[in-house]
Amino acid sequence: MIRGSAAAFAFAFAIAPQAQAADQCDAHKTFAVVAHGGVISKPTEDAGRLAAMKAALTKARAALAKGASTLDVVETIVRTFEDSSMFNAGKGAIVNAAGFVEVDASIMEGHDLRSGSVASMTGIKNPVSAARLVMEKSPHVLMVGDRGEAYVKSLGAAAVTSSYFVNNKKSSAAEHGTVGAVALDRCGHIAAATSTGGFGVKVPGRVGDTPIVGAGVYANDEVGGFSATGHGEIFIRLSIAKDVADRMHYAHQSIDEAIYADIKQKLGAMKEEGALIGVDREGHVATAWSGDGLFRGFATDEEAAVVALHEGPTASKPRH
Ligand code: ASP
């Protein structure tokens, strides 16, 4: 995939015929994509972020209709958000307590249950793409810190210096946020990706749920795919993404019931802030949050892209 922001979608979905031919998925009619731009803790309005999300989801929907692979779609959405500088991920990541950016990201595909993650990276342009390199070009699943960063650069991850990041100032403890995307493609494959700058004034070296499989990301073609945002320590301790998948797999809960149980009921009762988005194997999208709102949006083969922050759609329409 090309390194660069504005052209990323055009390249991935329109100008790269070889990549597309290799990944062409058109066995089924059904597809779905859902994305988030972070859970929020106080009333906020941000038309710019919602517009960016709608544009990304509209392009992703067109790409999926043409047979793009779920991995390309979720990576491209998350890269677009990382490059936009509007979200707490990539270029817009907030700084830690020592005043520098440290980011985490993950990607997982549900066909072979492969995953890749990076954590505490300080000089990587697109952490989600570095995570994909770990998944596809290494025998490992998680690379951390300076030595992990040197390794992902050796795999081809694009490097940047600290001046690249737009938030080279102080952060506050209330600042946080994450971006994520999940998609079901027309081959029936599901992938999920998540990327974050973590929490403001976090201790250097602190890692949250975002790069942890089963906490901030999970995908299994037999069940669904999930991406999280919120208080990372809680998502790790409760293995939220995997717990939701297990509820669906073993307890036969619907994706709506499973996400509601963990996010609204469990996190809500703990007064913890967090959210999860997901797509099940039938192409049904669900989202839920505990907090003031969630930057979210989705599109399916049946529904054009919609986005919302507070009120608004939380799930795709039932399929017939
Ligand atoms: N989950 C992220 C973390 O704990 C932060 C967030 O999503 O707001 O690093």
Coordinates of C-alpha atoms and ligand atoms in Angstrom, one line a residue:
M1 CA 0.0 0.0 0.0
I2 CA 1.3 3.5 -0.9
R3 CA 2.6 5.7 1.9
G4 CA 0.8 9.0 1.8
S5 CA -2.5 10.4 3.1
A6 CA -4.8 12.0 0.5
A7 CA -4.1 9.4 -2.2
A8 CA -4.4 6.4 0.1
F9 CA -8.0 5.5 -0.8
A10 CA -7.6 6.3 -4.5
F11 CA -4.5 4.1 -4.6
A12 CA -5.8 1.2 -2.6
F13 CA -9.2 1.0 -4.2
A14 CA -8.9 2.5 -7.7
I15 CA -5.3 2.8 -8.9
A16 CA -3.9 -0.5 -7.7
P17 CA -5.4 -3.0 -10.2
Q18 CA -2.8 -5.7 -9.3
A19 CA -3.5 -5.5 -5.6
Q20 CA -7.2 -5.5 -6.3
A21 CA -7.1 -8.4 -8.6
A22 CA -5.2 -10.5 -6.1
D23 CA -7.7 -9.6 -3.3
Q24 CA -10.9 -9.7 -5.4
C25 CA -13.8 -10.9 -3.3
D26 CA -17.2 -11.1 -4.9
A27 CA -18.5 -14.5 -3.9
H28 CA -21.3 -13.0 -1.8
K29 CA -23.6 -10.0 -2.0
T30 CA -23.3 -9.2 1.7
F31 CA -20.7 -6.8 3.1
A32 CA -20.5 -4.4 5.9
V33 CA -18.1 -1.9 7.4
V34 CA -18.1 0.0 10.7
A35 CA -15.7 2.6 12.1
H36 CA -15.2 4.6 15.3
G37 CA -13.2 7.7 16.2
G38 CA -13.2 7.3 20.0
V39 CA -15.5 7.4 22.9
I40 CA -16.0 10.8 24.6
S41 CA -16.6 11.7 28.2
K42 CA -18.1 15.2 27.9
P43 CA -20.6 16.8 25.5
T44 CA -18.7 17.5 22.3
E45 CA -19.6 18.4 18.7
D46 CA -17.2 17.8 15.9
A47 CA -18.6 18.0 12.4
G48 CA -15.2 17.8 10.9
R49 CA -14.5 14.4 12.4
L50 CA -17.9 13.1 11.5
A51 CA -17.5 14.3 7.9
A52 CA -14.1 12.6 7.6
M53 CA -15.6 9.4 8.9
K54 CA -18.5 9.6 6.5
A55 CA -16.2 10.2 3.5
A56 CA -14.0 7.2 4.6
L57 CA -17.0 4.9 5.0
T58 CA -18.5 6.0 1.7
K59 CA -15.2 5.1 -0.1
A60 CA -15.0 1.8 1.9
R61 CA -18.5 0.9 0.9
A62 CA -17.7 1.4 -2.8
A63 CA -14.5 -0.5 -2.5
L64 CA -16.2 -3.5 -0.7
A65 CA -19.0 -3.5 -3.4
K66 CA -16.2 -3.9 -6.0
G67 CA -14.6 -6.7 -4.1
A68 CA -11.9 -5.1 -2.0
S69 CA -10.5 -7.3 0.8
T70 CA -11.5 -6.6 4.4
L71 CA -7.9 -6.2 5.4
D72 CA -7.3 -3.5 2.8
V73 CA -10.5 -1.7 3.8
V74 CA -9.9 -1.6 7.6
E75 CA -6.2 -0.7 7.2
T76 CA -7.1 2.1 4.7
I77 CA -9.8 3.6 7.0
V78 CA -7.5 3.6 10.0
R79 CA -4.6 5.0 7.9
T80 CA -6.9 7.8 6.7
F81 CA -7.8 8.7 10.3
E82 CA -4.2 8.4 11.4
D83 CA -3.1 10.8 8.6
S84 CA -6.0 13.3 9.1
S85 CA -4.6 14.7 12.4
M86 CA -8.2 15.0 13.6
F87 CA -8.1 11.9 15.9
N88 CA -5.9 10.6 18.7
A89 CA -4.0 8.3 16.4
G90 CA -1.1 8.7 14.1
K91 CA -0.4 12.3 13.2
G92 CA -3.0 13.7 15.7
A93 CA -1.8 11.5 18.6
I94 CA -1.6 13.2 22.0
V95 CA 1.6 13.3 24.0
N96 CA 2.5 11.3 27.1
A97 CA 3.6 12.8 30.5
A98 CA 7.1 13.3 29.2
G99 CA 5.8 15.3 26.2
F100 CA 6.3 12.9 23.3
V101 CA 3.9 10.7 21.3
E102 CA 3.8 7.0 21.9
V103 CA 1.3 5.1 19.9
D104 CA -0.2 1.6 19.8
A105 CA -2.1 -0.2 17.0
S106 CA -3.3 -3.6 15.9
I107 CA -4.9 -5.5 13.1
M108 CA -6.4 -9.0 13.0
E109 CA -8.0 -11.1 10.3
G110 CA -10.7 -13.7 11.1
H111 CA -9.9 -16.3 8.4
D112 CA -6.7 -17.7 9.8
L113 CA -6.8 -15.7 13.1
R114 CA -3.6 -13.9 12.2
S115 CA -2.8 -10.7 14.0
G116 CA -0.1 -8.0 14.3
S117 CA 0.4 -5.3 16.8
V118 CA 2.8 -2.5 17.7
A119 CA 3.1 -0.6 21.0
S120 CA 5.0 2.4 22.4
M121 CA 6.1 3.5 18.9
T122 CA 7.5 7.0 18.7
G123 CA 8.5 7.5 15.0
I124 CA 6.1 5.5 12.8
K125 CA 3.9 7.3 10.4
N126 CA 1.1 4.7 10.2
P127 CA 1.0 2.4 13.2
V128 CA -1.8 0.3 11.7
S129 CA 0.3 -0.5 8.7
A130 CA 3.3 -1.4 10.9
A131 CA 0.9 -3.8 12.7
R132 CA 0.0 -5.3 9.3
L133 CA 3.7 -5.7 8.5
V134 CA 4.2 -7.6 11.8
M135 CA 1.2 -9.8 10.9
E136 CA 2.2 -10.5 7.3
K137 CA 6.0 -10.2 7.2
S138 CA 7.1 -11.6 10.6
P139 CA 6.5 -14.7 12.7
H140 CA 5.5 -12.4 15.6
V141 CA 2.4 -10.8 16.8
L142 CA 3.5 -7.8 19.0
M143 CA 6.5 -5.5 18.7
V144 CA 7.2 -2.9 21.4
G145 CA 9.3 0.1 22.1
D146 CA 12.5 1.3 20.4
R147 CA 13.7 -2.2 19.4
G148 CA 10.3 -3.2 18.1
E149 CA 10.3 0.1 16.2
A150 CA 13.6 -0.6 14.6
Y151 CA 12.3 -4.0 13.6
V152 CA 9.1 -2.8 12.0
K153 CA 11.1 -0.1 10.1
S154 CA 13.3 -3.0 8.8
L155 CA 10.1 -4.6 7.5
G156 CA 9.2 -1.4 5.6
A157 CA 7.2 0.7 8.0
A158 CA 7.4 4.4 7.1
A159 CA 9.4 6.5 9.6
V160 CA 8.7 10.1 10.8
T161 CA 10.4 12.4 13.3
S162 CA 8.7 13.9 16.3
S163 CA 8.0 17.2 14.3
Y164 CA 5.5 15.2 12.2
F165 CA 3.0 15.0 15.1
V166 CA 0.7 18.0 15.5
N167 CA 0.3 17.8 19.2
N168 CA 3.9 18.5 20.4
K169 CA 2.6 20.2 23.5
K170 CA 1.2 19.1 26.9
S171 CA -1.7 16.7 27.1
S172 CA -4.3 16.6 29.9
A173 CA -5.4 13.5 31.9
A174 CA -8.9 13.8 30.4
E175 CA -7.6 13.5 26.8
H176 CA -7.9 10.2 25.1
G177 CA -9.4 8.5 22.1
T178 CA -8.8 5.8 19.5
V179 CA -9.8 5.0 16.0
G180 CA -10.9 1.6 14.7
A181 CA -12.6 -0.2 11.8
V182 CA -14.1 -3.6 11.2
A183 CA -15.4 -5.0 7.9
L184 CA -16.9 -8.1 6.4
D185 CA -16.0 -8.4 2.7
R186 CA -17.7 -10.3 -0.1
C187 CA -15.4 -13.3 0.4
G188 CA -17.0 -13.7 3.9
H189 CA -13.8 -12.6 5.6
I190 CA -13.7 -10.3 8.6
A191 CA -10.9 -8.1 9.8
A192 CA -10.6 -5.5 12.6
A193 CA -8.0 -2.7 13.2
T194 CA -7.5 -0.3 16.1
S195 CA -5.0 2.6 16.5
T196 CA -4.4 5.1 19.4
G197 CA -2.2 7.7 21.1
G198 CA -3.6 6.4 24.4
F199 CA -4.3 8.6 27.4
G200 CA -3.0 12.1 28.0
V201 CA -0.2 12.3 30.6
K202 CA 0.2 8.5 30.5
V203 CA 3.4 7.3 32.0
P204 CA 5.9 6.6 29.2
G205 CA 5.8 2.9 28.4
R206 CA 2.1 2.5 29.4
V207 CA 0.2 0.4 26.9
G208 CA -3.6 0.1 26.8
D209 CA -5.9 -2.3 25.1
T210 CA -5.5 -1.2 21.6
P211 CA -2.7 -3.5 20.6
I212 CA -3.9 -6.4 22.7
V213 CA -5.8 -9.2 20.9
G214 CA -9.0 -10.0 22.7
A215 CA -9.1 -6.7 24.5
G216 CA -9.0 -3.8 21.9
V217 CA -9.3 -5.9 18.8
Y218 CA -10.5 -9.3 17.7
A219 CA -11.7 -11.0 14.5
N220 CA -12.9 -14.5 13.8
D221 CA -14.8 -15.2 10.5
E222 CA -16.9 -17.7 12.5
V223 CA -18.3 -15.1 14.8
G224 CA -17.5 -11.4 14.0
G225 CA -14.9 -8.6 14.3
F226 CA -14.5 -6.0 17.0
S227 CA -12.6 -2.8 17.8
A228 CA -12.6 -1.0 21.1
T229 CA -12.1 2.4 22.6
G230 CA -12.1 3.6 26.2
H231 CA -10.2 2.9 29.5
G232 CA -7.7 0.4 28.2
E233 CA -6.7 -1.1 31.5
I234 CA -10.3 -2.3 32.0
F235 CA -10.6 -3.6 28.5
I236 CA -7.5 -5.7 29.1
R237 CA -8.6 -7.0 32.5
L238 CA -12.0 -8.0 31.2
S239 CA -10.8 -9.2 27.7
I240 CA -13.8 -7.3 26.3
A241 CA -13.4 -8.0 22.6
K242 CA -12.9 -11.7 23.1
D243 CA -15.7 -11.9 25.8
V244 CA -18.1 -10.4 23.3
A245 CA -17.0 -12.9 20.7
D246 CA -17.4 -15.7 23.2
R247 CA -20.9 -14.6 24.2
M248 CA -21.8 -14.9 20.6
H249 CA -20.0 -18.1 19.9
Y250 CA -20.7 -20.2 23.0
A251 CA -23.8 -18.5 24.5
H252 CA -25.4 -17.8 21.1
Q253 CA -26.1 -14.2 21.9
S254 CA -26.6 -11.8 19.0
I255 CA -23.9 -9.2 18.4
D256 CA -26.3 -6.5 19.8
E257 CA -27.0 -8.5 23.0
A258 CA -23.3 -9.4 23.5
I259 CA -22.0 -5.8 23.0
Y260 CA -24.8 -4.4 25.2
A261 CA -24.0 -6.8 28.0
D262 CA -20.3 -6.0 28.2
I263 CA -20.4 -2.3 27.4
K264 CA -23.7 -0.9 28.6
Q265 CA -24.3 -3.3 31.5
K266 CA -20.8 -4.4 32.7
L267 CA -18.8 -1.2 32.1
G268 CA -21.8 1.0 32.8
A269 CA -22.2 -0.7 36.3
M270 CA -18.5 -0.1 36.9
K271 CA -18.9 3.5 35.8
E272 CA -16.1 2.9 33.3
E273 CA -15.9 4.6 30.0
G274 CA -15.6 2.6 26.8
A275 CA -17.2 1.4 23.6
L276 CA -17.1 -1.4 21.1
I277 CA -18.0 -1.6 17.5
G278 CA -18.5 -4.8 15.6
V279 CA -19.7 -6.7 12.5
D280 CA -21.1 -10.3 12.8
R281 CA -20.7 -13.0 10.1
E282 CA -24.1 -12.1 8.6
G283 CA -23.0 -8.5 8.0
H284 CA -25.0 -7.0 10.9
V285 CA -23.3 -4.0 12.5
A286 CA -23.6 -3.1 16.2
T287 CA -22.1 -0.4 18.4
A288 CA -22.5 0.5 22.1
W289 CA -20.8 2.9 24.5
S290 CA -20.6 3.8 28.2
G291 CA -19.9 7.5 28.3
D292 CA -21.2 10.6 26.7
G293 CA -21.0 9.6 23.1
L294 CA -19.1 7.6 20.4
F295 CA -17.8 8.9 17.1
R296 CA -19.2 6.1 15.0
G297 CA -20.4 5.2 11.5
F298 CA -21.2 2.3 9.3
A299 CA -22.3 1.2 5.8
T300 CA -23.5 -2.1 4.4
D301 CA -24.5 -3.4 1.0
E302 CA -28.1 -2.4 2.0
E303 CA -27.4 1.0 3.7
A304 CA -25.3 4.0 2.6
A305 CA -22.8 5.4 5.1
V306 CA -24.2 7.0 8.2
V307 CA -22.3 8.7 11.1
A308 CA -23.3 9.9 14.5
L309 CA -21.8 11.0 17.8
H310 CA -24.6 11.2 20.4
E311 CA -28.1 10.4 19.2
G312 CA -28.4 8.5 16.0
P313 CA -28.0 5.0 14.6
T314 CA -26.2 2.5 16.7
A315 CA -26.8 -0.6 14.6
S316 CA -27.6 -1.6 11.0
K317 CA -31.1 -2.6 10.1
P318 CA -32.1 -6.2 10.6
R319 CA -31.3 -8.3 7.5
H320 CA -34.2 -10.3 5.9
Ligands
ASP1 N1 -8.2 2.6 24.7 C1 -7.2 3.6 24.6 C2 -6.2 3.3 25.6 O1 -6.5 2.9 26.7 C3 -7.8 5.0 24.8 C4 -9.1 5.3 24.2 O2 -9.7 4.6 23.4 O3 -9.7 6.4 24.5 O4 -5.0 3.5 25.3

